Amino acid sequence: MSANHKTYYDILGVAKDASLADIKKAYRKLVRQYHPDVSKDPDADQKTSEINLAYNTLKDEAKRAEYDEMLASPFGRAGSAHGGAGGFDPGQDFGQYYHFDSSRFGEGQPFGSGDFRFDDIFSAFGHAGAGRQRQTGPIPGEDQHAELTIDLAAAYTGGERSLSLDMPTLGAGGQMAYERKTLQVKIPRGISEGQQIRLRGQGLPGFNGGANGDLYLKIRFRESDTLYVKNRKDVYQRIDVMPWIAALGGKTAIDTPAGKLNINIPANSRSGQNLRLKGKGIPAKEAGDLYLIINITLPETMSEADRAAWQQLAEHYGVKG
């Protein structure tokens, strides 16, 4: 290996004895820096490929041990430079990351800015061939994994979403190329967080007649402080209730993931009190429940008449203004 040849450790900017946590930290920093969508570096694509190749080798204990052994051996170093017996051939590009465009997916959210976990996307769609030994027979493509975030409404109704990707394919002479594809992702009604949607044959391409791998999308729910899931299928939603309804009780229409529902608010309700609607949670095989968390809120006081009404109420309860 020549003096100016960079090792995988050099590419990631870590020491040879770096921990896995340090390697991951360095990788995430670099992949953000050189991501082709944000970097102005003309060699951003090439650098990102090198970063992915280095990371996918060093994050794997067995591959890293073999690579370290290769670095320690003059014969192994020659093998690395020329694709020899060492099994690591940096010049042989077996796969690159998937490119996600800025098309919209699901409930109006940019597909690349919230629906996928950015930290995981490049490690998931990395160099599948790093560390593979040369084979002459069919080589199946590797399965790929990513996390997909959906709104809770999609878990209630199901549906189909279009996803546009630049997919890696084998071009002329076995070179890696990209082809724009639109995939139809079916979200089944009642899907729960953590479940995976399998897109058959949409992983990395196979070689020498090997079958393509599959793409697995692990589901996450888009949640907030006012709407979230517990126990995989129970949904909790905070609702605002006016003081007179909380005091007197009565029906009120509430928009929920299960649709617009007419809810009976019990008299003398308190903030933080839960109203359970059985079977109105995620509609799984055994449906979850919907819990409405009461939040008593005050109307805006806009006029003298409004203030007089509140003053009259205060006097009724013996509170002096």
Short mmCIF file of C-alpha atoms in Angstrom, two decimals:
data_model
loop_
_atom_site.label_atom_id
_atom_site.label_comp_id
_atom_site.label_asym_id
_atom_site.label_seq_id
_atom_site.Cartn_x
_atom_site.Cartn_y
_atom_site.Cartn_z
CA MET A 1 0.00 0.00 0.00
CA SER A 2 1.42 3.36 -0.98
CA ALA A 3 1.95 6.05 1.61
CA ASN A 4 -0.89 8.17 0.23
CA HIS A 5 -3.42 5.32 0.11
CA LYS A 6 -6.15 5.89 2.68
CA THR A 7 -7.34 3.07 4.90
CA TYR A 8 -10.94 2.77 5.99
CA TYR A 9 -9.89 4.27 9.33
CA ASP A 10 -8.41 7.26 7.51
CA ILE A 11 -11.57 7.75 5.49
CA LEU A 12 -13.70 7.91 8.64
CA GLY A 13 -11.09 9.89 10.54
CA VAL A 14 -10.86 7.48 13.48
CA ALA A 15 -8.06 5.64 15.20
CA LYS A 16 -7.42 1.97 14.44
CA ASP A 17 -8.58 1.05 17.96
CA ALA A 18 -11.73 3.20 17.77
CA SER A 19 -14.83 1.82 19.43
CA LEU A 20 -17.96 0.98 17.45
CA ALA A 21 -19.68 4.01 19.00
CA ASP A 22 -16.88 6.29 17.77
CA ILE A 23 -17.07 4.75 14.31
CA LYS A 24 -20.82 5.31 14.12
CA LYS A 25 -20.46 8.89 15.35
CA ALA A 26 -17.80 9.68 12.75
CA TYR A 27 -19.83 8.01 10.00
CA ARG A 28 -23.00 9.95 10.75
CA LYS A 29 -21.12 13.24 10.80
CA LEU A 30 -19.41 12.56 7.47
CA VAL A 31 -22.46 11.22 5.67
CA ARG A 32 -24.37 14.38 6.55
CA GLN A 33 -21.43 16.54 5.42
CA TYR A 34 -21.05 14.86 2.03
CA HIS A 35 -24.64 13.93 1.29
CA PRO A 36 -25.06 14.86 -2.41
CA ASP A 37 -28.26 16.78 -1.71
CA VAL A 38 -26.52 19.23 0.63
CA SER A 39 -22.81 19.14 -0.20
CA LYS A 40 -21.26 21.49 -2.74
CA ASP A 41 -18.19 19.27 -3.02
CA PRO A 42 -17.92 18.10 -6.67
CA ASP A 43 -16.71 14.69 -5.44
CA ALA A 44 -19.54 14.29 -2.92
CA ASP A 45 -20.89 11.12 -4.58
CA GLN A 46 -17.50 9.42 -4.62
CA LYS A 47 -16.70 10.45 -1.05
CA THR A 48 -20.08 9.23 0.18
CA SER A 49 -19.44 5.89 -1.51
CA GLU A 50 -16.03 5.62 0.18
CA ILE A 51 -17.54 6.54 3.54
CA ASN A 52 -20.25 3.89 3.16
CA LEU A 53 -17.76 1.22 2.13
CA ALA A 54 -15.49 2.01 5.09
CA TYR A 55 -18.36 2.07 7.56
CA ASN A 56 -19.96 -1.17 6.37
CA THR A 57 -16.63 -2.92 6.84
CA LEU A 58 -15.61 -1.48 10.20
CA LYS A 59 -19.05 -1.78 11.84
CA ASP A 60 -19.01 -5.56 11.31
CA GLU A 61 -16.76 -7.34 13.81
CA ALA A 62 -15.79 -10.19 11.49
CA LYS A 63 -15.17 -7.95 8.47
CA ARG A 64 -13.17 -5.54 10.59
CA ALA A 65 -10.98 -8.33 11.96
CA GLU A 66 -10.29 -9.62 8.45
CA TYR A 67 -9.55 -6.10 7.24
CA ASP A 68 -7.16 -5.45 10.16
CA GLU A 69 -5.38 -8.70 9.38
CA MET A 70 -5.09 -7.64 5.76
CA LEU A 71 -3.60 -4.27 6.78
CA ALA A 72 -1.07 -5.99 9.00
CA SER A 73 0.14 -8.27 6.22
CA PRO A 74 2.13 -7.00 3.23
CA PHE A 75 0.56 -9.77 1.16
CA GLY A 76 -2.88 -8.75 2.35
CA ARG A 77 -2.19 -5.13 1.47
CA ALA A 78 -1.27 -6.11 -2.07
CA GLY A 79 -4.45 -8.15 -2.23
CA SER A 80 -6.42 -5.11 -1.20
CA ALA A 81 -4.91 -2.92 -3.87
CA HIS A 82 -5.50 -5.44 -6.63
CA GLY A 83 -8.57 -7.35 -5.49
CA GLY A 84 -6.56 -10.44 -4.57
CA ALA A 85 -7.01 -13.23 -2.09
CA GLY A 86 -7.73 -10.97 0.85
CA GLY A 87 -11.38 -10.80 -0.18
CA PHE A 88 -11.70 -6.98 0.09
CA ASP A 89 -11.80 -5.24 -3.26
CA PRO A 90 -12.45 -1.52 -2.78
CA GLY A 91 -12.50 -1.06 -6.54
CA GLN A 92 -15.36 -3.49 -7.05
CA ASP A 93 -18.54 -1.54 -6.38
CA PHE A 94 -21.27 -4.01 -5.46
CA GLY A 95 -23.81 -1.40 -4.41
CA GLN A 96 -24.42 2.13 -3.27
CA TYR A 97 -27.03 3.88 -1.18
CA TYR A 98 -30.51 4.51 -2.48
CA HIS A 99 -31.31 8.09 -3.52
CA PHE A 100 -34.65 9.42 -2.21
CA ASP A 101 -36.18 12.34 -4.06
CA SER A 102 -38.22 15.16 -2.56
CA SER A 103 -41.57 13.79 -3.70
CA ARG A 104 -44.35 13.75 -1.13
CA PHE A 105 -45.45 10.65 0.67
CA GLY A 106 -48.48 10.05 2.87
CA GLU A 107 -50.04 12.95 4.69
CA GLY A 108 -48.29 15.84 2.98
CA GLN A 109 -44.88 15.39 4.59
CA PRO A 110 -41.66 15.61 2.54
CA PHE A 111 -40.50 12.06 2.02
CA GLY A 112 -36.88 12.69 2.85
CA SER A 113 -37.37 14.97 5.84
CA GLY A 114 -39.25 13.04 8.46
CA ASP A 115 -40.72 9.87 7.01
CA PHE A 116 -37.34 8.10 7.06
CA ARG A 117 -34.81 8.13 9.87
CA PHE A 118 -31.86 10.04 8.42
CA ASP A 119 -29.31 8.47 10.75
CA ASP A 120 -30.16 4.99 9.55
CA ILE A 121 -30.85 5.48 5.89
CA PHE A 122 -27.25 5.45 4.67
CA SER A 123 -26.16 2.55 6.86
CA ALA A 124 -29.22 0.64 5.71
CA PHE A 125 -28.56 1.32 2.05
CA GLY A 126 -24.79 0.91 2.13
CA HIS A 127 -22.31 -1.04 0.10
CA ALA A 128 -23.76 -4.52 0.16
CA GLY A 129 -20.69 -6.05 -1.44
CA ALA A 130 -18.08 -4.72 0.99
CA GLY A 131 -16.23 -7.72 2.37
CA ARG A 132 -17.77 -10.29 0.04
CA GLN A 133 -15.35 -12.79 -1.32
CA ARG A 134 -15.29 -13.29 -5.06
CA GLN A 135 -17.87 -15.79 -6.25
CA THR A 136 -18.49 -17.25 -9.68
CA GLY A 137 -22.04 -18.52 -9.12
CA PRO A 138 -25.28 -16.57 -8.64
CA ILE A 139 -25.09 -14.03 -5.80
CA PRO A 140 -28.44 -12.94 -4.33
CA GLY A 141 -28.90 -9.26 -3.57
CA GLU A 142 -29.00 -8.24 0.07
CA ASP A 143 -32.22 -7.30 1.83
CA GLN A 144 -32.44 -3.67 2.86
CA HIS A 145 -34.16 -2.09 5.85
CA ALA A 146 -35.44 1.38 6.66
CA GLU A 147 -37.92 2.97 9.05
CA LEU A 148 -41.04 4.57 7.59
CA THR A 149 -43.10 7.02 9.63
CA ILE A 150 -46.84 7.28 8.95
CA ASP A 151 -49.71 9.24 10.45
CA LEU A 152 -52.02 7.37 12.81
CA ALA A 153 -54.88 7.91 10.37
CA ALA A 154 -53.17 5.50 7.94
CA ALA A 155 -53.22 2.76 10.60
CA TYR A 156 -56.99 3.24 10.97
CA THR A 157 -57.91 3.29 7.29
CA GLY A 158 -55.03 1.60 5.48
CA GLY A 159 -54.34 2.68 1.95
CA GLU A 160 -51.72 2.88 -0.74
CA ARG A 161 -48.91 5.39 -1.14
CA SER A 162 -46.59 6.11 -4.06
CA LEU A 163 -42.88 6.22 -3.35
CA SER A 164 -40.39 7.47 -5.96
CA LEU A 165 -36.83 6.21 -5.60
CA ASP A 166 -33.62 6.15 -7.60
CA MET A 167 -32.94 2.42 -7.35
CA PRO A 168 -29.51 0.83 -7.90
CA THR A 169 -29.39 -1.50 -10.90
CA LEU A 170 -26.70 -3.25 -12.89
CA GLY A 171 -25.89 -1.39 -16.07
CA ALA A 172 -23.67 -2.26 -19.02
CA GLY A 173 -20.54 -4.19 -18.14
CA GLY A 174 -21.80 -4.89 -14.66
CA GLN A 175 -21.44 -1.26 -13.58
CA MET A 176 -23.83 0.12 -10.99
CA ALA A 177 -26.40 2.56 -12.32
CA TYR A 178 -29.61 4.14 -11.07
CA GLU A 179 -33.11 3.82 -12.40
CA ARG A 180 -36.09 5.91 -11.26
CA LYS A 181 -38.90 3.71 -10.01
CA THR A 182 -42.25 4.45 -8.44
CA LEU A 183 -43.22 1.84 -5.88
CA GLN A 184 -46.71 1.34 -4.54
CA VAL A 185 -46.57 0.82 -0.78
CA LYS A 186 -49.71 -0.77 0.64
CA ILE A 187 -50.33 0.12 4.28
CA PRO A 188 -52.70 -2.45 5.74
CA ARG A 189 -55.50 -1.32 8.02
CA GLY A 190 -54.64 -2.05 11.65
CA ILE A 191 -50.87 -2.02 11.20
CA SER A 192 -49.01 -1.43 14.44
CA GLU A 193 -45.74 0.29 15.21
CA GLY A 194 -42.77 -1.99 14.70
CA GLN A 195 -44.41 -4.09 12.00
CA GLN A 196 -42.61 -4.34 8.67
CA ILE A 197 -43.90 -3.95 5.13
CA ARG A 198 -42.03 -6.15 2.68
CA LEU A 199 -41.43 -4.97 -0.87
CA ARG A 200 -40.31 -8.11 -2.67
CA GLY A 201 -37.35 -7.73 -5.03
CA GLN A 202 -36.77 -4.06 -4.19
CA GLY A 203 -33.54 -4.54 -2.23
CA LEU A 204 -30.06 -4.54 -3.74
CA PRO A 205 -29.71 -6.27 -7.11
CA GLY A 206 -28.33 -9.79 -7.41
CA PHE A 207 -25.30 -10.71 -9.47
CA ASN A 208 -24.59 -13.48 -11.96
CA GLY A 209 -28.28 -14.31 -12.16
CA GLY A 210 -28.94 -14.05 -8.42
CA ALA A 211 -32.32 -12.82 -7.23
CA ASN A 212 -32.77 -9.27 -5.97
CA GLY A 213 -33.07 -8.72 -2.25
CA ASP A 214 -36.18 -7.36 -0.58
CA LEU A 215 -36.84 -3.94 0.94
CA TYR A 216 -38.34 -3.91 4.45
CA LEU A 217 -40.03 -0.79 5.77
CA LYS A 218 -40.37 -0.79 9.56
CA ILE A 219 -43.39 1.25 10.62
CA ARG A 220 -43.20 4.13 13.07
CA PHE A 221 -46.11 6.38 14.03
CA ARG A 222 -45.92 10.16 13.78
CA GLU A 223 -46.92 11.25 17.27
CA SER A 224 -47.21 14.47 19.28
CA ASP A 225 -47.90 15.61 22.82
CA THR A 226 -51.61 15.55 22.06
CA LEU A 227 -51.80 12.28 20.11
CA TYR A 228 -49.76 9.15 20.78
CA VAL A 229 -49.91 5.36 21.12
CA LYS A 230 -49.30 3.07 24.08
CA ASN A 231 -49.19 -0.73 24.20
CA ARG A 232 -48.95 -0.84 20.38
CA LYS A 233 -52.71 -0.34 19.82
CA ASP A 234 -54.15 2.00 22.50
CA VAL A 235 -54.40 5.60 21.31
CA TYR A 236 -54.31 8.61 23.64
CA GLN A 237 -55.65 11.98 22.49
CA ARG A 238 -55.85 15.21 24.46
CA ILE A 239 -59.08 17.15 23.87
CA ASP A 240 -59.95 20.72 24.86
CA VAL A 241 -63.17 21.14 26.83
CA MET A 242 -64.83 24.42 27.80
CA PRO A 243 -65.40 24.99 31.54
CA TRP A 244 -69.19 24.97 31.36
CA ILE A 245 -69.23 21.65 29.50
CA ALA A 246 -66.82 20.19 32.06
CA ALA A 247 -69.04 21.45 34.89
CA LEU A 248 -72.47 20.63 33.44
CA GLY A 249 -71.62 17.75 31.17
CA GLY A 250 -72.98 17.31 27.68
CA LYS A 251 -72.21 16.08 24.20
CA THR A 252 -69.50 17.55 22.02
CA ALA A 253 -68.15 16.58 18.59
CA ILE A 254 -64.48 15.56 18.56
CA ASP A 255 -62.22 14.85 15.58
CA THR A 256 -60.27 11.64 16.31
CA PRO A 257 -58.21 9.22 14.22
CA ALA A 258 -61.31 7.00 14.28
CA GLY A 259 -63.34 9.82 12.70
CA LYS A 260 -65.60 12.53 14.10
CA LEU A 261 -67.29 11.22 17.24
CA ASN A 262 -70.02 12.67 19.46
CA ILE A 263 -68.61 12.33 22.96
CA ASN A 264 -70.60 12.55 26.17
CA ILE A 265 -68.58 14.61 28.66
CA PRO A 266 -69.57 13.67 32.24
CA ALA A 267 -70.60 16.46 34.61
CA ASN A 268 -67.88 17.66 37.02
CA SER A 269 -65.08 16.49 34.73
CA ARG A 270 -61.52 17.43 35.69
CA SER A 271 -58.42 18.21 33.66
CA GLY A 272 -56.33 15.09 33.13
CA GLN A 273 -59.35 12.79 33.42
CA ASN A 274 -59.46 10.00 30.80
CA LEU A 275 -62.55 8.98 28.86
CA ARG A 276 -62.18 5.45 27.48
CA LEU A 277 -63.79 4.56 24.16
CA LYS A 278 -63.52 0.81 23.87
CA GLY A 279 -62.47 -0.56 20.50
CA LYS A 280 -61.72 2.88 19.03
CA GLY A 281 -57.94 2.46 19.13
CA ILE A 282 -55.81 0.89 16.38
CA PRO A 283 -58.17 -1.54 14.56
CA ALA A 284 -55.91 -4.56 14.90
CA LYS A 285 -57.22 -8.15 15.10
CA GLU A 286 -58.13 -7.24 18.66
CA ALA A 287 -58.78 -3.51 18.46
CA GLY A 288 -57.21 -1.18 20.95
CA ASP A 289 -58.99 1.53 22.92
CA LEU A 290 -59.09 5.28 22.46
CA TYR A 291 -58.46 7.37 25.57
CA LEU A 292 -59.53 11.00 25.47
CA ILE A 293 -57.61 13.11 27.97
CA ILE A 294 -59.67 16.09 29.13
CA ASN A 295 -57.95 19.46 29.05
CA ILE A 296 -60.16 22.25 30.39
CA THR A 297 -59.43 25.41 28.47
CA LEU A 298 -60.69 28.96 28.82
CA PRO A 299 -62.22 31.00 26.02
CA GLU A 300 -60.57 34.22 25.05
CA THR A 301 -61.89 37.22 26.98
CA MET A 302 -62.44 39.78 24.26
CA SER A 303 -65.00 42.29 25.55
CA GLU A 304 -66.32 44.01 28.65
CA ALA A 305 -69.40 41.78 28.48
CA ASP A 306 -67.15 38.70 28.60
CA ARG A 307 -65.30 40.03 31.64
CA ALA A 308 -68.59 40.93 33.36
CA ALA A 309 -69.85 37.38 32.84
CA TRP A 310 -66.70 35.93 34.44
CA GLN A 311 -66.97 38.44 37.29
CA GLN A 312 -70.55 37.38 37.91
CA LEU A 313 -69.45 33.75 38.03
CA ALA A 314 -66.69 34.59 40.48
CA GLU A 315 -69.12 36.44 42.74
CA HIS A 316 -71.50 33.49 42.59
CA TYR A 317 -68.78 31.28 44.05
CA GLY A 318 -67.84 33.89 46.63
CA VAL A 319 -64.63 35.05 44.95
CA LYS A 320 -64.01 38.79 45.27
CA GLY A 321 -62.62 40.62 42.29
#
